[in-house]
PDB file of C-alpha atoms and ligand atoms in Angstrom:
ATOM      1  CA  UNK A   1      67.770 -13.510 -13.727  1.00 97.00           C
ATOM      2  CA  UNK A   2      69.508 -17.021 -14.491  1.00 98.00           C
ATOM      3  CA  UNK A   3      69.761 -20.655 -13.869  1.00 98.00           C
ATOM      4  CA  UNK A   4      72.107 -23.755 -15.005  1.00 98.00           C
ATOM      5  CA  UNK A   5      70.258 -26.679 -16.231  1.00 98.00           C
ATOM      6  CA  UNK A   6      72.954 -29.883 -17.524  1.00 97.00           C
ATOM      7  CA  UNK A   7      75.937 -27.451 -18.265  1.00 96.00           C
ATOM      8  CA  UNK A   8      73.835 -24.234 -20.273  1.00 98.00           C
ATOM      9  CA  UNK A   9      73.297 -21.232 -18.000  1.00 98.00           C
ATOM     10  CA  UNK A  10      69.425 -20.358 -19.502  1.00 98.00           C
ATOM     11  CA  UNK A  11      69.369 -16.299 -18.231  1.00 98.00           C
ATOM     12  CA  UNK A  12      66.659 -13.543 -18.974  1.00 98.00           C
ATOM     13  CA  UNK A  13      67.366 -10.150 -19.525  1.00 98.00           C
ATOM     14  CA  UNK A  14      65.348  -7.551 -20.575  1.00 98.00           C
ATOM     15  CA  UNK A  15      66.499  -5.270 -23.329  1.00 98.00           C
ATOM     16  CA  UNK A  16      66.766  -4.806 -27.277  1.00 98.00           C
ATOM     17  CA  UNK A  17      67.542  -8.160 -28.898  1.00 98.00           C
ATOM     18  CA  UNK A  18      69.856  -5.840 -31.767  1.00 98.00           C
ATOM     19  CA  UNK A  19      71.979  -5.027 -29.096  1.00 98.00           C
ATOM     20  CA  UNK A  20      73.302  -8.888 -27.741  1.00 98.00           C
ATOM     21  CA  UNK A  21      77.169  -9.899 -28.020  1.00 97.00           C
ATOM     22  CA  UNK A  22      76.041 -13.626 -28.530  1.00 98.00           C
ATOM     23  CA  UNK A  23      77.194 -15.837 -30.785  1.00 98.00           C
ATOM     24  CA  UNK A  24      73.456 -15.488 -32.870  1.00 99.00           C
ATOM     25  CA  UNK A  25      69.886 -13.682 -32.624  1.00 99.00           C
ATOM     26  CA  UNK A  26      67.121 -15.092 -33.593  1.00 99.00           C
ATOM     27  CA  UNK A  27      65.100 -13.745 -35.480  1.00 99.00           C
ATOM     28  CA  UNK A  28      60.622 -13.757 -35.258  1.00 99.00           C
ATOM     29  CA  UNK A  29      60.839 -13.656 -38.666  1.00 98.00           C
ATOM     30  CA  UNK A  30      57.976 -15.007 -41.663  1.00 98.00           C
ATOM     31  CA  UNK A  31      57.626 -17.717 -44.104  1.00 98.00           C
ATOM     32  CA  UNK A  32      58.473 -15.638 -47.030  1.00 98.00           C
ATOM     33  CA  UNK A  33      61.465 -14.539 -44.846  1.00 98.00           C
ATOM     34  CA  UNK A  34      60.143 -11.263 -46.160  1.00 97.00           C
ATOM     35  CA  UNK A  35      61.134  -8.754 -43.717  1.00 96.00           C
ATOM     36  CA  UNK A  36      57.986  -7.065 -41.739  1.00 94.00           C
ATOM     37  CA  UNK A  37      57.631  -5.240 -38.020  1.00 98.00           C
ATOM     38  CA  UNK A  38      58.721  -5.591 -34.314  1.00 98.00           C
ATOM     39  CA  UNK A  39      61.616  -7.831 -33.881  1.00 98.00           C
ATOM     40  CA  UNK A  40      62.221  -8.784 -37.527  1.00 98.00           C
ATOM     41  CA  UNK A  41      62.305  -4.949 -38.534  1.00 98.00           C
ATOM     42  CA  UNK A  42      64.431  -3.992 -35.978  1.00 98.00           C
ATOM     43  CA  UNK A  43      67.069  -6.820 -36.819  1.00 98.00           C
ATOM     44  CA  UNK A  44      67.406  -5.909 -40.274  1.00 98.00           C
ATOM     45  CA  UNK A  45      67.342  -1.661 -39.375  1.00 98.00           C
ATOM     46  CA  UNK A  46      70.286  -2.713 -37.049  1.00 98.00           C
ATOM     47  CA  UNK A  47      72.060  -5.444 -39.826  1.00 98.00           C
ATOM     48  CA  UNK A  48      71.883  -3.406 -43.095  1.00 98.00           C
ATOM     49  CA  UNK A  49      70.504  -4.507 -46.059  1.00 98.00           C
ATOM     50  CA  UNK A  50      73.387  -7.641 -46.035  1.00 98.00           C
ATOM     51  CA  UNK A  51      70.904  -9.485 -44.123  1.00 98.00           C
ATOM     52  CA  UNK A  52      68.274  -9.674 -46.240  1.00 98.00           C
ATOM     53  CA  UNK A  53      69.897 -10.028 -49.342  1.00 98.00           C
ATOM     54  CA  UNK A  54      70.874 -13.493 -47.883  1.00 98.00           C
ATOM     55  CA  UNK A  55      66.847 -14.387 -46.875  1.00 98.00           C
ATOM     56  CA  UNK A  56      66.687 -13.173 -50.538  1.00 98.00           C
ATOM     57  CA  UNK A  57      68.288 -16.115 -51.533  1.00 98.00           C
ATOM     58  CA  UNK A  58      67.657 -18.541 -48.831  1.00 98.00           C
ATOM     59  CA  UNK A  59      63.806 -17.307 -50.262  1.00 98.00           C
ATOM     60  CA  UNK A  60      61.208 -19.454 -47.486  1.00 98.00           C
ATOM     61  CA  UNK A  61      61.097 -20.921 -44.216  1.00 98.00           C
ATOM     62  CA  UNK A  62      58.297 -22.879 -43.194  1.00 98.00           C
ATOM     63  CA  UNK A  63      56.329 -22.183 -39.561  1.00 98.00           C
ATOM     64  CA  UNK A  64      58.572 -24.607 -37.237  1.00 98.00           C
ATOM     65  CA  UNK A  65      61.505 -24.880 -38.807  1.00 98.00           C
ATOM     66  CA  UNK A  66      65.046 -22.277 -38.574  1.00 99.00           C
ATOM     67  CA  UNK A  67      67.200 -20.733 -41.104  1.00 98.00           C
ATOM     68  CA  UNK A  68      70.597 -19.090 -40.802  1.00 98.00           C
ATOM     69  CA  UNK A  69      72.738 -15.474 -42.312  1.00 98.00           C
ATOM     70  CA  UNK A  70      74.933 -14.027 -41.273  1.00 98.00           C
ATOM     71  CA  UNK A  71      74.650 -10.777 -39.060  1.00 98.00           C
ATOM     72  CA  UNK A  72      75.334  -8.199 -41.004  1.00 98.00           C
ATOM     73  CA  UNK A  73      76.304  -5.084 -39.215  1.00 98.00           C
ATOM     74  CA  UNK A  74      75.025  -6.842 -36.272  1.00 98.00           C
ATOM     75  CA  UNK A  75      77.736  -7.135 -33.020  1.00 98.00           C
ATOM     76  CA  UNK A  76      76.401 -10.957 -33.067  1.00 98.00           C
ATOM     77  CA  UNK A  77      77.567 -13.035 -36.037  1.00 98.00           C
ATOM     78  CA  UNK A  78      74.815 -14.852 -36.973  1.00 98.00           C
ATOM     79  CA  UNK A  79      70.874 -14.426 -37.343  1.00 99.00           C
ATOM     80  CA  UNK A  80      68.625 -17.295 -37.102  1.00 99.00           C
ATOM     81  CA  UNK A  81      65.586 -16.835 -38.320  1.00 99.00           C
ATOM     82  CA  UNK A  82      62.676 -19.160 -37.434  1.00 99.00           C
ATOM     83  CA  UNK A  83      59.392 -18.500 -38.051  1.00 99.00           C
ATOM     84  CA  UNK A  84      56.508 -19.152 -35.016  1.00 98.00           C
ATOM     85  CA  UNK A  85      53.106 -19.498 -35.448  1.00 98.00           C
ATOM     86  CA  UNK A  86      50.071 -17.453 -36.107  1.00 98.00           C
ATOM     87  CA  UNK A  87      47.890 -18.203 -32.858  1.00 98.00           C
ATOM     88  CA  UNK A  88      44.578 -18.837 -33.999  1.00 98.00           C
ATOM     89  CA  UNK A  89      42.660 -20.440 -30.842  1.00 98.00           C
ATOM     90  CA  UNK A  90      45.516 -22.973 -29.894  1.00 97.00           C
ATOM     91  CA  UNK A  91      43.419 -25.876 -32.544  1.00 97.00           C
ATOM     92  CA  UNK A  92      46.012 -25.763 -35.097  1.00 98.00           C
ATOM     93  CA  UNK A  93      48.948 -27.525 -33.921  1.00 98.00           C
ATOM     94  CA  UNK A  94      50.742 -24.389 -32.451  1.00 98.00           C
ATOM     95  CA  UNK A  95      52.186 -25.868 -29.241  1.00 98.00           C
ATOM     96  CA  UNK A  96      54.065 -27.577 -31.374  1.00 98.00           C
ATOM     97  CA  UNK A  97      55.009 -25.456 -34.164  1.00 98.00           C
ATOM     98  CA  UNK A  98      56.814 -23.458 -31.421  1.00 98.00           C
ATOM     99  CA  UNK A  99      58.409 -25.773 -29.276  1.00 98.00           C
ATOM    100  CA  UNK A 100      60.025 -26.640 -32.881  1.00 98.00           C
ATOM    101  CA  UNK A 101      60.614 -23.055 -33.590  1.00 99.00           C
ATOM    102  CA  UNK A 102      62.939 -23.505 -30.397  1.00 99.00           C
ATOM    103  CA  UNK A 103      64.403 -26.620 -30.602  1.00 98.00           C
ATOM    104  CA  UNK A 104      65.091 -26.083 -34.299  1.00 98.00           C
ATOM    105  CA  UNK A 105      67.034 -22.796 -33.661  1.00 99.00           C
ATOM    106  CA  UNK A 106      69.086 -24.701 -31.359  1.00 98.00           C
ATOM    107  CA  UNK A 107      69.892 -27.208 -33.741  1.00 98.00           C
ATOM    108  CA  UNK A 108      71.281 -24.680 -36.253  1.00 98.00           C
ATOM    109  CA  UNK A 109      72.827 -22.712 -33.498  1.00 98.00           C
ATOM    110  CA  UNK A 110      75.094 -26.275 -32.631  1.00 98.00           C
ATOM    111  CA  UNK A 111      75.418 -27.646 -35.768  1.00 98.00           C
ATOM    112  CA  UNK A 112      77.083 -24.623 -36.507  1.00 98.00           C
ATOM    113  CA  UNK A 113      79.261 -24.793 -33.889  1.00 98.00           C
ATOM    114  CA  UNK A 114      77.861 -22.102 -31.919  1.00 98.00           C
ATOM    115  CA  UNK A 115      78.036 -20.956 -28.307  1.00 98.00           C
ATOM    116  CA  UNK A 116      75.870 -18.629 -27.230  1.00 98.00           C
ATOM    117  CA  UNK A 117      72.947 -17.520 -28.575  1.00 99.00           C
ATOM    118  CA  UNK A 118      69.272 -15.230 -28.082  1.00 99.00           C
ATOM    119  CA  UNK A 119      65.610 -15.824 -28.475  1.00 99.00           C
ATOM    120  CA  UNK A 120      63.210 -12.758 -28.133  1.00 99.00           C
ATOM    121  CA  UNK A 121      59.224 -14.033 -27.251  1.00 99.00           C
ATOM    122  CA  UNK A 122      58.951 -15.481 -30.559  1.00 99.00           C
ATOM    123  CA  UNK A 123      55.249 -15.371 -32.013  1.00 98.00           C
ATOM    124  CA  UNK A 124      54.457 -13.271 -28.335  1.00 98.00           C
ATOM    125  CA  UNK A 125      53.407  -9.955 -30.803  1.00 98.00           C
ATOM    126  CA  UNK A 126      52.320  -9.958 -33.839  1.00 98.00           C
ATOM    127  CA  UNK A 127      51.604 -13.230 -34.180  1.00 98.00           C
ATOM    128  CA  UNK A 128      49.153 -12.904 -30.954  1.00 98.00           C
ATOM    129  CA  UNK A 129      50.570 -16.115 -28.613  1.00 98.00           C
ATOM    130  CA  UNK A 130      49.370 -15.449 -25.008  1.00 98.00           C
ATOM    131  CA  UNK A 131      52.203 -14.839 -23.493  1.00 98.00           C
ATOM    132  CA  UNK A 132      52.194 -16.775 -20.519  1.00 98.00           C
ATOM    133  CA  UNK A 133      51.375 -20.240 -22.190  1.00 98.00           C
ATOM    134  CA  UNK A 134      54.579 -19.045 -24.912  1.00 98.00           C
ATOM    135  CA  UNK A 135      57.155 -17.934 -22.402  1.00 98.00           C
ATOM    136  CA  UNK A 136      56.109 -21.604 -20.384  1.00 98.00           C
ATOM    137  CA  UNK A 137      57.255 -23.746 -24.306  1.00 98.00           C
ATOM    138  CA  UNK A 138      59.682 -21.114 -24.942  1.00 98.00           C
ATOM    139  CA  UNK A 139      61.662 -22.590 -21.559  1.00 98.00           C
ATOM    140  CA  UNK A 140      60.491 -25.945 -21.728  1.00 98.00           C
ATOM    141  CA  UNK A 141      61.935 -26.053 -25.456  1.00 98.00           C
ATOM    142  CA  UNK A 142      65.176 -24.616 -24.724  1.00 98.00           C
ATOM    143  CA  UNK A 143      65.283 -27.227 -21.206  1.00 98.00           C
ATOM    144  CA  UNK A 144      64.747 -30.200 -23.087  1.00 98.00           C
ATOM    145  CA  UNK A 145      67.097 -29.251 -25.557  1.00 98.00           C
ATOM    146  CA  UNK A 146      70.170 -28.689 -23.547  1.00 98.00           C
ATOM    147  CA  UNK A 147      69.579 -31.821 -20.952  1.00 98.00           C
ATOM    148  CA  UNK A 148      70.681 -33.731 -23.919  1.00 97.00           C
ATOM    149  CA  UNK A 149      73.096 -31.761 -26.283  1.00 98.00           C
ATOM    150  CA  UNK A 150      75.939 -29.715 -24.175  1.00 97.00           C
ATOM    151  CA  UNK A 151      77.699 -28.110 -26.346  1.00 97.00           C
ATOM    152  CA  UNK A 152      75.471 -24.812 -26.236  1.00 98.00           C
ATOM    153  CA  UNK A 153      76.716 -22.775 -23.412  1.00 98.00           C
ATOM    154  CA  UNK A 154      74.162 -20.009 -22.904  1.00 98.00           C
ATOM    155  CA  UNK A 155      70.570 -19.532 -23.583  1.00 98.00           C
ATOM    156  CA  UNK A 156      69.765 -15.594 -22.913  1.00 98.00           C
ATOM    157  CA  UNK A 157      65.751 -15.259 -23.657  1.00 98.00           C
ATOM    158  CA  UNK A 158      66.207 -11.493 -24.855  1.00 99.00           C
ATOM    159  CA  UNK A 159      61.977  -9.990 -23.895  1.00 98.00           C
ATOM    160  CA  UNK A 160      61.415  -6.651 -24.904  1.00 98.00           C
ATOM    161  CA  UNK A 161      58.819  -5.336 -22.187  1.00 98.00           C
ATOM    162  CA  UNK A 162      58.639  -5.377 -18.187  1.00 98.00           C
ATOM    163  CA  UNK A 163      55.159  -7.272 -18.580  1.00 98.00           C
ATOM    164  CA  UNK A 164      56.563 -10.358 -20.720  1.00 98.00           C
ATOM    165  CA  UNK A 165      60.016 -10.100 -18.279  1.00 98.00           C
ATOM    166  CA  UNK A 166      57.622 -10.746 -15.691  1.00 98.00           C
ATOM    167  CA  UNK A 167      55.655 -13.409 -17.738  1.00 98.00           C
ATOM    168  CA  UNK A 168      58.671 -15.398 -18.492  1.00 98.00           C
ATOM    169  CA  UNK A 169      59.935 -14.399 -14.923  1.00 98.00           C
ATOM    170  CA  UNK A 170      57.436 -16.534 -13.462  1.00 98.00           C
ATOM    171  CA  UNK A 171      57.130 -19.270 -15.994  1.00 98.00           C
ATOM    172  CA  UNK A 172      61.326 -19.817 -15.542  1.00 98.00           C
ATOM    173  CA  UNK A 173      60.511 -19.858 -11.896  1.00 97.00           C
ATOM    174  CA  UNK A 174      58.786 -23.061 -11.632  1.00 96.00           C
ATOM    175  CA  UNK A 175      61.546 -24.997 -14.309  1.00 93.00           C
ATOM    176  CA  UNK A 176      63.814 -24.072 -10.914  1.00 88.00           C
TER     177      UNK A 176
HETATM  178  N1  AR6 B 201      64.623  -6.690 -29.240  1.00 67.77           N
HETATM  179  C1  AR6 B 201      63.566  -8.069 -28.424  1.00 67.77           C
HETATM  180  N2  AR6 B 201      61.909  -7.786 -28.513  1.00 67.77           N
HETATM  181  C2  AR6 B 201      61.880  -8.062 -29.508  1.00 67.77           C
HETATM  182  C3  AR6 B 201      62.583  -6.206 -30.787  1.00 67.77           C
HETATM  183  C4  AR6 B 201      63.755  -6.139 -30.255  1.00 67.77           C
HETATM  184  N3  AR6 B 201      64.385  -4.868 -30.441  1.00 67.77           N
HETATM  185  N4  AR6 B 201      61.056  -5.805 -30.640  1.00 67.77           N
HETATM  186  C5  AR6 B 201      60.120  -6.102 -30.357  1.00 67.77           C
HETATM  187  N5  AR6 B 201      60.233  -7.339 -29.622  1.00 67.77           N
HETATM  188  P1  AR6 B 201      56.817  -9.784 -32.890  1.00 67.77           P
HETATM  189  P2  AR6 B 201      55.229 -12.780 -34.032  1.00 67.77           P
HETATM  190  C6  AR6 B 201      59.254  -8.610 -29.407  1.00 67.77           C
HETATM  191  O1  AR6 B 201      55.653  -9.228 -33.468  1.00 67.77           O
HETATM  192  O2  AR6 B 201      54.698 -11.989 -32.935  1.00 67.77           O
HETATM  193  C7  AR6 B 201      57.338  -9.484 -37.846  1.00 67.77           C
HETATM  194  O3  AR6 B 201      56.517  -8.416 -38.974  1.00 67.77           O
HETATM  195  C8  AR6 B 201      57.952  -7.826 -29.128  1.00 67.77           C
HETATM  196  O4  AR6 B 201      58.010  -7.046 -28.131  1.00 67.77           O
HETATM  197  O5  AR6 B 201      58.440  -9.040 -33.494  1.00 67.77           O
HETATM  198  O6  AR6 B 201      56.278 -13.935 -33.884  1.00 67.77           O
HETATM  199  C9  AR6 B 201      57.529 -10.457 -39.061  1.00 67.77           C
HETATM  200  O7  AR6 B 201      58.473 -10.760 -40.278  1.00 67.77           O
HETATM  201  C10 AR6 B 201      57.196  -9.663 -28.885  1.00 67.77           C
HETATM  202  O8  AR6 B 201      57.520  -9.365 -27.360  1.00 67.77           O
HETATM  203  O9  AR6 B 201      56.869 -11.053 -33.694  1.00 67.77           O
HETATM  204  C11 AR6 B 201      56.116 -11.654 -38.833  1.00 67.77           C
HETATM  205  O10 AR6 B 201      55.206 -11.741 -40.129  1.00 67.77           O
HETATM  206  C12 AR6 B 201      58.629 -10.083 -29.285  1.00 67.77           C
HETATM  207  O11 AR6 B 201      59.432  -9.281 -29.476  1.00 67.77           O
HETATM  208  C13 AR6 B 201      55.559 -11.639 -37.455  1.00 67.77           C
HETATM  209  O12 AR6 B 201      55.773 -10.131 -37.145  1.00 67.77           O
HETATM  210  C14 AR6 B 201      57.961 -10.960 -30.975  1.00 67.77           C
HETATM  211  O13 AR6 B 201      57.040 -10.014 -31.163  1.00 67.77           O
HETATM  212  C15 AR6 B 201      56.140 -12.171 -36.510  1.00 67.77           C
HETATM  213  O14 AR6 B 201      55.272 -12.269 -35.506  1.00 67.77           O
END
């Protein structure tokens, strides 16, 4: 499923983000950049120890911010590590923090001159963000960004399971 917004193709696919060949893939990290389970674990396993070595040098990343490392053994040249909010009832600035995680990742990609980027469903696993709302915010953040920034040509949302894909697809149709 895909649609063009301004100059950027936004695409939804079902799959494993570690296999993506976009310039960068985004990691749903924690603020210590310490590695973990979920997509974070999968990216470090597939990318090898060079990524963690760079994360240790960087040290930390506050929630809603993003940092960049090389892609190690991945096909993607870079990994952008962002930290989504832990969902705590929706009254702890979660909306703003999730939007910031997407937008700051995109800003960093633009700053690096990258043309394509793949996102997982940030905060939708261990951090327990309600998926409908997270999908809406993810897509809205990307569409808002590409309305005013034309450098990135492809944003791919890589959803790991059918249910998450279907929810993203439902929210995507509302925007097209
Ligand atoms: N490719 C694409 N998506 C994936 C993959 C994969 N290989 N593996 C899992 N997902 P989560 P969070 C999906 O829990 O909620 C870590 O321990 C998964 O099905 O990875 O932001 C970090 O260190 C879900 O839809 O990230 C943090 O402590 C989505 O990716 C914490 O988890 C996000 O799930 C971050 O939690």
